[in-house]
Amino acid sequence: MTSNSIVQADDQDDLSASIPLWVKQGKVIPLESLMQMHGDRLQGRLIDLEVEQDEGRIIYELEIMRENSVVYEIKIDAENGEWLEEEVEH
């Protein structure tokens, strides 16, 4: 996966600032590990990353632009690495 920068939203629901502590505590999987787990599916340029809670789950919400210039929104469970959803961003 290639990225020059990660853009974080100013959304009040975005929990990105909590990730370093949660990784240290072992509560969530580091993004780098998820990139290894799902490497083929995460190819492209990371253009946005948010962290949200949904029904008690901590979710990485990524926007990735693939080679076809289409942006995909991908949701991955930050605690166990489960691939939850992928859709074209409109």
mmCIF file of N, CA and C in Angstrom:
data_model
loop_
_atom_site.group_PDB
_atom_site.id
_atom_site.type_symbol
_atom_site.label_atom_id
_atom_site.label_comp_id
_atom_site.label_asym_id
_atom_site.label_seq_id
_atom_site.Cartn_x
_atom_site.Cartn_y
_atom_site.Cartn_z
ATOM 1 N N MET A 1 0.846 -1.170 0.000
ATOM 2 C CA MET A 1 0.000 0.000 0.000
ATOM 3 C C MET A 1 0.886 1.226 0.000
ATOM 4 N N THR A 2 0.521 2.220 -0.781
ATOM 5 C CA THR A 2 1.321 3.419 -0.908
ATOM 6 C C THR A 2 0.545 4.591 -0.360
ATOM 7 N N SER A 3 1.224 5.426 0.429
ATOM 8 C CA SER A 3 0.562 6.597 0.967
ATOM 9 C C SER A 3 1.593 7.671 1.240
ATOM 10 N N ASN A 4 1.300 8.882 0.814
ATOM 11 C CA ASN A 4 2.169 9.999 1.130
ATOM 12 C C ASN A 4 1.730 10.680 2.406
ATOM 13 N N SER A 5 0.450 10.610 2.688
ATOM 14 C CA SER A 5 -0.062 11.226 3.902
ATOM 15 C C SER A 5 -1.385 10.587 4.260
ATOM 16 N N ILE A 6 -1.704 10.683 5.521
ATOM 17 C CA ILE A 6 -2.990 10.200 5.998
ATOM 18 C C ILE A 6 -3.786 11.419 6.430
ATOM 19 N N VAL A 7 -4.970 11.551 5.887
ATOM 20 C CA VAL A 7 -5.836 12.666 6.206
ATOM 21 C C VAL A 7 -6.839 12.185 7.231
ATOM 22 N N GLN A 8 -6.911 12.888 8.343
ATOM 23 C CA GLN A 8 -7.857 12.488 9.373
ATOM 24 C C GLN A 8 -8.980 13.510 9.434
ATOM 25 N N ALA A 9 -10.180 13.017 9.516
ATOM 26 C CA ALA A 9 -11.347 13.889 9.546
ATOM 27 C C ALA A 9 -11.452 14.600 10.883
ATOM 28 N N ASP A 10 -12.124 15.741 10.871
ATOM 29 C CA ASP A 10 -12.363 16.487 12.094
ATOM 30 C C ASP A 10 -13.660 16.042 12.759
ATOM 31 N N ASP A 11 -14.218 14.960 12.297
ATOM 32 C CA ASP A 11 -15.476 14.414 12.787
ATOM 33 C C ASP A 11 -15.362 14.104 14.277
ATOM 34 N N GLN A 12 -16.364 14.502 15.058
ATOM 35 C CA GLN A 12 -16.360 14.243 16.496
ATOM 36 C C GLN A 12 -16.386 12.752 16.804
ATOM 37 N N ASP A 13 -16.913 11.951 15.886
ATOM 38 C CA ASP A 13 -16.990 10.511 16.103
ATOM 39 C C ASP A 13 -15.671 9.811 15.805
ATOM 40 N N ASP A 14 -14.711 10.525 15.230
ATOM 41 C CA ASP A 14 -13.436 9.923 14.856
ATOM 42 C C ASP A 14 -12.581 9.715 16.102
ATOM 43 N N LEU A 15 -12.205 8.470 16.337
ATOM 44 C CA LEU A 15 -11.441 8.105 17.529
ATOM 45 C C LEU A 15 -9.965 7.867 17.222
ATOM 46 N N SER A 16 -9.475 8.394 16.103
ATOM 47 C CA SER A 16 -8.104 8.137 15.661
ATOM 48 C C SER A 16 -7.062 8.466 16.720
ATOM 49 N N ALA A 17 -7.283 9.509 17.491
ATOM 50 C CA ALA A 17 -6.305 9.914 18.501
ATOM 51 C C ALA A 17 -6.118 8.848 19.580
ATOM 52 N N SER A 18 -7.091 7.971 19.756
ATOM 53 C CA SER A 18 -7.016 6.921 20.777
ATOM 54 C C SER A 18 -6.223 5.701 20.326
ATOM 55 N N ILE A 19 -5.974 5.560 19.031
ATOM 56 C CA ILE A 19 -5.351 4.350 18.490
ATOM 57 C C ILE A 19 -3.984 4.039 19.093
ATOM 58 N N PRO A 20 -3.048 5.001 19.205
ATOM 59 C CA PRO A 20 -1.736 4.633 19.769
ATOM 60 C C PRO A 20 -1.838 3.993 21.157
ATOM 61 N N LEU A 21 -2.693 4.526 22.013
ATOM 62 C CA LEU A 21 -2.876 3.953 23.345
ATOM 63 C C LEU A 21 -3.509 2.572 23.258
ATOM 64 N N TRP A 22 -4.534 2.426 22.427
ATOM 65 C CA TRP A 22 -5.210 1.134 22.295
ATOM 66 C C TRP A 22 -4.284 0.070 21.731
ATOM 67 N N VAL A 23 -3.408 0.453 20.794
ATOM 68 C CA VAL A 23 -2.433 -0.500 20.253
ATOM 69 C C VAL A 23 -1.487 -0.937 21.365
ATOM 70 N N LYS A 24 -1.005 0.028 22.137
ATOM 71 C CA LYS A 24 -0.082 -0.272 23.244
ATOM 72 C C LYS A 24 -0.734 -1.201 24.267
ATOM 73 N N GLN A 25 -2.024 -1.006 24.506
ATOM 74 C CA GLN A 25 -2.767 -1.836 25.461
ATOM 75 C C GLN A 25 -3.167 -3.182 24.868
ATOM 76 N N GLY A 26 -2.969 -3.360 23.573
ATOM 77 C CA GLY A 26 -3.357 -4.602 22.912
ATOM 78 C C GLY A 26 -4.840 -4.685 22.597
ATOM 79 N N LYS A 27 -5.521 -3.560 22.680
ATOM 80 C CA LYS A 27 -6.970 -3.534 22.437
ATOM 81 C C LYS A 27 -7.303 -3.603 20.945
ATOM 82 N N VAL A 28 -6.426 -3.017 20.100
ATOM 83 C CA VAL A 28 -6.649 -3.027 18.655
ATOM 84 C C VAL A 28 -5.383 -3.472 17.930
ATOM 85 N N ILE A 29 -5.564 -3.899 16.697
ATOM 86 C CA ILE A 29 -4.457 -4.313 15.838
ATOM 87 C C ILE A 29 -3.899 -3.066 15.155
ATOM 88 N N PRO A 30 -2.575 -2.909 15.134
ATOM 89 C CA PRO A 30 -2.006 -1.753 14.428
ATOM 90 C C PRO A 30 -2.365 -1.789 12.941
ATOM 91 N N LEU A 31 -2.522 -0.624 12.355
ATOM 92 C CA LEU A 31 -2.869 -0.527 10.942
ATOM 93 C C LEU A 31 -1.848 -1.257 10.075
ATOM 94 N N GLU A 32 -0.572 -1.189 10.448
ATOM 95 C CA GLU A 32 0.479 -1.866 9.680
ATOM 96 C C GLU A 32 0.231 -3.375 9.622
ATOM 97 N N SER A 33 -0.234 -3.950 10.719
ATOM 98 C CA SER A 33 -0.531 -5.389 10.749
ATOM 99 C C SER A 33 -1.720 -5.726 9.861
ATOM 100 N N LEU A 34 -2.718 -4.853 9.865
ATOM 101 C CA LEU A 34 -3.877 -5.068 8.992
ATOM 102 C C LEU A 34 -3.471 -4.992 7.530
ATOM 103 N N MET A 35 -2.515 -4.115 7.222
ATOM 104 C CA MET A 35 -2.032 -4.005 5.848
ATOM 105 C C MET A 35 -1.360 -5.307 5.418
ATOM 106 N N GLN A 36 -0.686 -5.973 6.343
ATOM 107 C CA GLN A 36 -0.073 -7.263 6.032
ATOM 108 C C GLN A 36 -1.141 -8.343 5.883
ATOM 109 N N MET A 37 -2.137 -8.327 6.759
ATOM 110 C CA MET A 37 -3.212 -9.322 6.720
ATOM 111 C C MET A 37 -4.015 -9.244 5.423
ATOM 112 N N HIS A 38 -4.305 -8.030 4.996
ATOM 113 C CA HIS A 38 -5.192 -7.795 3.849
ATOM 114 C C HIS A 38 -4.455 -7.096 2.712
ATOM 115 N N GLY A 39 -3.157 -7.309 2.611
ATOM 116 C CA GLY A 39 -2.310 -6.583 1.666
ATOM 117 C C GLY A 39 -2.847 -6.481 0.259
ATOM 118 N N ASP A 40 -3.268 -7.597 -0.327
ATOM 119 C CA ASP A 40 -3.757 -7.579 -1.706
ATOM 120 C C ASP A 40 -5.023 -6.744 -1.850
ATOM 121 N N ARG A 41 -5.851 -6.747 -0.823
ATOM 122 C CA ARG A 41 -7.126 -6.025 -0.899
ATOM 123 C C ARG A 41 -6.973 -4.542 -0.560
ATOM 124 N N LEU A 42 -5.835 -4.178 0.029
ATOM 125 C CA LEU A 42 -5.623 -2.787 0.423
ATOM 126 C C LEU A 42 -4.644 -2.062 -0.499
ATOM 127 N N GLN A 43 -4.476 -2.569 -1.703
ATOM 128 C CA GLN A 43 -3.584 -1.920 -2.660
ATOM 129 C C GLN A 43 -4.186 -0.593 -3.107
ATOM 130 N N GLY A 44 -3.347 0.428 -3.211
ATOM 131 C CA GLY A 44 -3.788 1.740 -3.647
ATOM 132 C C GLY A 44 -3.239 2.815 -2.744
ATOM 133 N N ARG A 45 -3.797 3.987 -2.870
ATOM 134 C CA ARG A 45 -3.346 5.141 -2.094
ATOM 135 C C ARG A 45 -4.355 5.420 -0.984
ATOM 136 N N LEU A 46 -3.890 5.385 0.253
ATOM 137 C CA LEU A 46 -4.744 5.698 1.393
ATOM 138 C C LEU A 46 -4.990 7.196 1.401
ATOM 139 N N ILE A 47 -6.248 7.596 1.271
ATOM 140 C CA ILE A 47 -6.552 9.027 1.233
ATOM 141 C C ILE A 47 -7.303 9.506 2.469
ATOM 142 N N ASP A 48 -7.844 8.583 3.252
ATOM 143 C CA ASP A 48 -8.530 8.980 4.482
ATOM 144 C C ASP A 48 -8.576 7.794 5.428
ATOM 145 N N LEU A 49 -8.458 8.085 6.699
ATOM 146 C CA LEU A 49 -8.556 7.060 7.733
ATOM 147 C C LEU A 49 -9.310 7.644 8.906
ATOM 148 N N GLU A 50 -10.342 6.959 9.327
ATOM 149 C CA GLU A 50 -11.094 7.332 10.519
ATOM 150 C C GLU A 50 -11.247 6.092 11.377
ATOM 151 N N VAL A 51 -11.460 6.315 12.652
ATOM 152 C CA VAL A 51 -11.715 5.219 13.580
ATOM 153 C C VAL A 51 -13.017 5.546 14.290
ATOM 154 N N GLU A 52 -13.952 4.600 14.232
ATOM 155 C CA GLU A 52 -15.261 4.821 14.837
ATOM 156 C C GLU A 52 -15.671 3.607 15.653
ATOM 157 N N GLN A 53 -16.633 3.819 16.536
ATOM 158 C CA GLN A 53 -17.228 2.704 17.270
ATOM 159 C C GLN A 53 -18.627 2.486 16.739
ATOM 160 N N ASP A 54 -18.944 1.220 16.489
ATOM 161 C CA ASP A 54 -20.262 0.862 15.985
ATOM 162 C C ASP A 54 -20.725 -0.374 16.732
ATOM 163 N N GLU A 55 -21.763 -0.203 17.525
ATOM 164 C CA GLU A 55 -22.311 -1.303 18.320
ATOM 165 C C GLU A 55 -21.227 -1.985 19.144
ATOM 166 N N GLY A 56 -20.364 -1.175 19.758
ATOM 167 C CA GLY A 56 -19.324 -1.703 20.635
ATOM 168 C C GLY A 56 -18.060 -2.154 19.927
ATOM 169 N N ARG A 57 -18.056 -2.168 18.605
ATOM 170 C CA ARG A 57 -16.868 -2.565 17.835
ATOM 171 C C ARG A 57 -16.076 -1.319 17.456
ATOM 172 N N ILE A 58 -14.752 -1.430 17.508
ATOM 173 C CA ILE A 58 -13.887 -0.364 17.031
ATOM 174 C C ILE A 58 -13.575 -0.686 15.574
ATOM 175 N N ILE A 59 -13.858 0.270 14.699
ATOM 176 C CA ILE A 59 -13.783 0.046 13.256
ATOM 177 C C ILE A 59 -12.793 1.019 12.614
ATOM 178 N N TYR A 60 -11.850 0.458 11.840
ATOM 179 C CA TYR A 60 -11.026 1.291 10.957
ATOM 180 C C TYR A 60 -11.852 1.523 9.697
ATOM 181 N N GLU A 61 -12.021 2.779 9.335
ATOM 182 C CA GLU A 61 -12.737 3.131 8.112
ATOM 183 C C GLU A 61 -11.733 3.815 7.183
ATOM 184 N N LEU A 62 -11.360 3.122 6.118
ATOM 185 C CA LEU A 62 -10.340 3.614 5.201
ATOM 186 C C LEU A 62 -10.957 3.999 3.869
ATOM 187 N N GLU A 63 -10.415 5.031 3.252
ATOM 188 C CA GLU A 63 -10.753 5.354 1.872
ATOM 189 C C GLU A 63 -9.480 5.169 1.071
ATOM 190 N N ILE A 64 -9.545 4.298 0.071
ATOM 191 C CA ILE A 64 -8.385 3.961 -0.740
ATOM 192 C C ILE A 64 -8.707 4.207 -2.207
ATOM 193 N N MET A 65 -7.795 4.921 -2.878
ATOM 194 C CA MET A 65 -7.936 5.110 -4.316
ATOM 195 C C MET A 65 -7.080 4.051 -5.002
ATOM 196 N N ARG A 66 -7.732 3.219 -5.787
ATOM 197 C CA ARG A 66 -7.031 2.154 -6.498
ATOM 198 C C ARG A 66 -6.546 2.655 -7.853
ATOM 199 N N GLU A 67 -5.797 1.809 -8.556
ATOM 200 C CA GLU A 67 -5.203 2.189 -9.841
ATOM 201 C C GLU A 67 -6.224 2.681 -10.856
ATOM 202 N N ASN A 68 -7.462 2.230 -10.736
ATOM 203 C CA ASN A 68 -8.510 2.648 -11.670
ATOM 204 C C ASN A 68 -9.094 4.018 -11.321
ATOM 205 N N SER A 69 -8.487 4.709 -10.338
ATOM 206 C CA SER A 69 -8.897 6.041 -9.864
ATOM 207 C C SER A 69 -10.256 6.041 -9.181
ATOM 208 N N VAL A 70 -10.737 4.877 -8.801
ATOM 209 C CA VAL A 70 -11.986 4.764 -8.056
ATOM 210 C C VAL A 70 -11.644 4.695 -6.567
ATOM 211 N N VAL A 71 -12.408 5.440 -5.752
ATOM 212 C CA VAL A 71 -12.194 5.461 -4.310
ATOM 213 C C VAL A 71 -13.136 4.457 -3.658
ATOM 214 N N TYR A 72 -12.568 3.614 -2.806
ATOM 215 C CA TYR A 72 -13.330 2.599 -2.090
ATOM 216 C C TYR A 72 -13.309 2.911 -0.604
ATOM 217 N N GLU A 73 -14.457 2.770 0.042
ATOM 218 C CA GLU A 73 -14.531 2.862 1.495
ATOM 219 C C GLU A 73 -14.502 1.439 2.032
ATOM 220 N N ILE A 74 -13.577 1.199 2.934
ATOM 221 C CA ILE A 74 -13.374 -0.138 3.476
ATOM 222 C C ILE A 74 -13.474 -0.064 4.990
ATOM 223 N N LYS A 75 -14.206 -1.000 5.564
ATOM 224 C CA LYS A 75 -14.334 -1.065 7.019
ATOM 225 C C LYS A 75 -13.740 -2.380 7.504
ATOM 226 N N ILE A 76 -12.855 -2.262 8.508
ATOM 227 C CA ILE A 76 -12.184 -3.422 9.083
ATOM 228 C C ILE A 76 -12.290 -3.327 10.599
ATOM 229 N N ASP A 77 -12.637 -4.435 11.238
ATOM 230 C CA ASP A 77 -12.699 -4.489 12.695
ATOM 231 C C ASP A 77 -11.285 -4.305 13.240
ATOM 232 N N ALA A 78 -11.074 -3.268 14.031
ATOM 233 C CA ALA A 78 -9.740 -2.941 14.540
ATOM 234 C C ALA A 78 -9.277 -3.903 15.629
ATOM 235 N N GLU A 79 -10.197 -4.634 16.222
ATOM 236 C CA GLU A 79 -9.829 -5.537 17.314
ATOM 237 C C GLU A 79 -9.391 -6.913 16.829
ATOM 238 N N ASN A 80 -9.999 -7.403 15.732
ATOM 239 C CA ASN A 80 -9.661 -8.760 15.277
ATOM 240 C C ASN A 80 -9.250 -8.833 13.808
ATOM 241 N N GLY A 81 -9.304 -7.703 13.103
ATOM 242 C CA GLY A 81 -8.874 -7.667 11.709
ATOM 243 C C GLY A 81 -9.898 -8.152 10.700
ATOM 244 N N GLU A 82 -11.111 -8.436 11.147
ATOM 245 C CA GLU A 82 -12.144 -8.939 10.233
ATOM 246 C C GLU A 82 -12.516 -7.879 9.193
ATOM 247 N N TRP A 83 -12.523 -8.290 7.926
ATOM 248 C CA TRP A 83 -12.936 -7.429 6.808
ATOM 249 C C TRP A 83 -14.449 -7.330 6.874
ATOM 250 N N LEU A 84 -14.986 -6.141 7.106
ATOM 251 C CA LEU A 84 -16.420 -5.989 7.310
ATOM 252 C C LEU A 84 -17.174 -5.543 6.062
ATOM 253 N N GLU A 85 -16.581 -4.607 5.328
ATOM 254 C CA GLU A 85 -17.341 -4.023 4.222
ATOM 255 C C GLU A 85 -16.404 -3.325 3.246
ATOM 256 N N GLU A 86 -16.799 -3.333 1.992
ATOM 257 C CA GLU A 86 -16.090 -2.576 0.956
ATOM 258 C C GLU A 86 -17.129 -2.067 -0.023
ATOM 259 N N GLU A 87 -17.087 -0.765 -0.311
ATOM 260 C CA GLU A 87 -18.014 -0.201 -1.274
ATOM 261 C C GLU A 87 -17.363 0.968 -1.997
ATOM 262 N N VAL A 88 -17.869 1.262 -3.179
ATOM 263 C CA VAL A 88 -17.376 2.395 -3.948
ATOM 264 C C VAL A 88 -17.877 3.669 -3.281
ATOM 265 N N GLU A 89 -16.962 4.604 -3.049
ATOM 266 C CA GLU A 89 -17.303 5.888 -2.431
ATOM 267 C C GLU A 89 -17.910 6.791 -3.492
ATOM 268 N N HIS A 90 -19.040 7.399 -3.158
ATOM 269 C CA HIS A 90 -19.715 8.294 -4.116
ATOM 270 C C HIS A 90 -19.557 9.725 -3.694
#
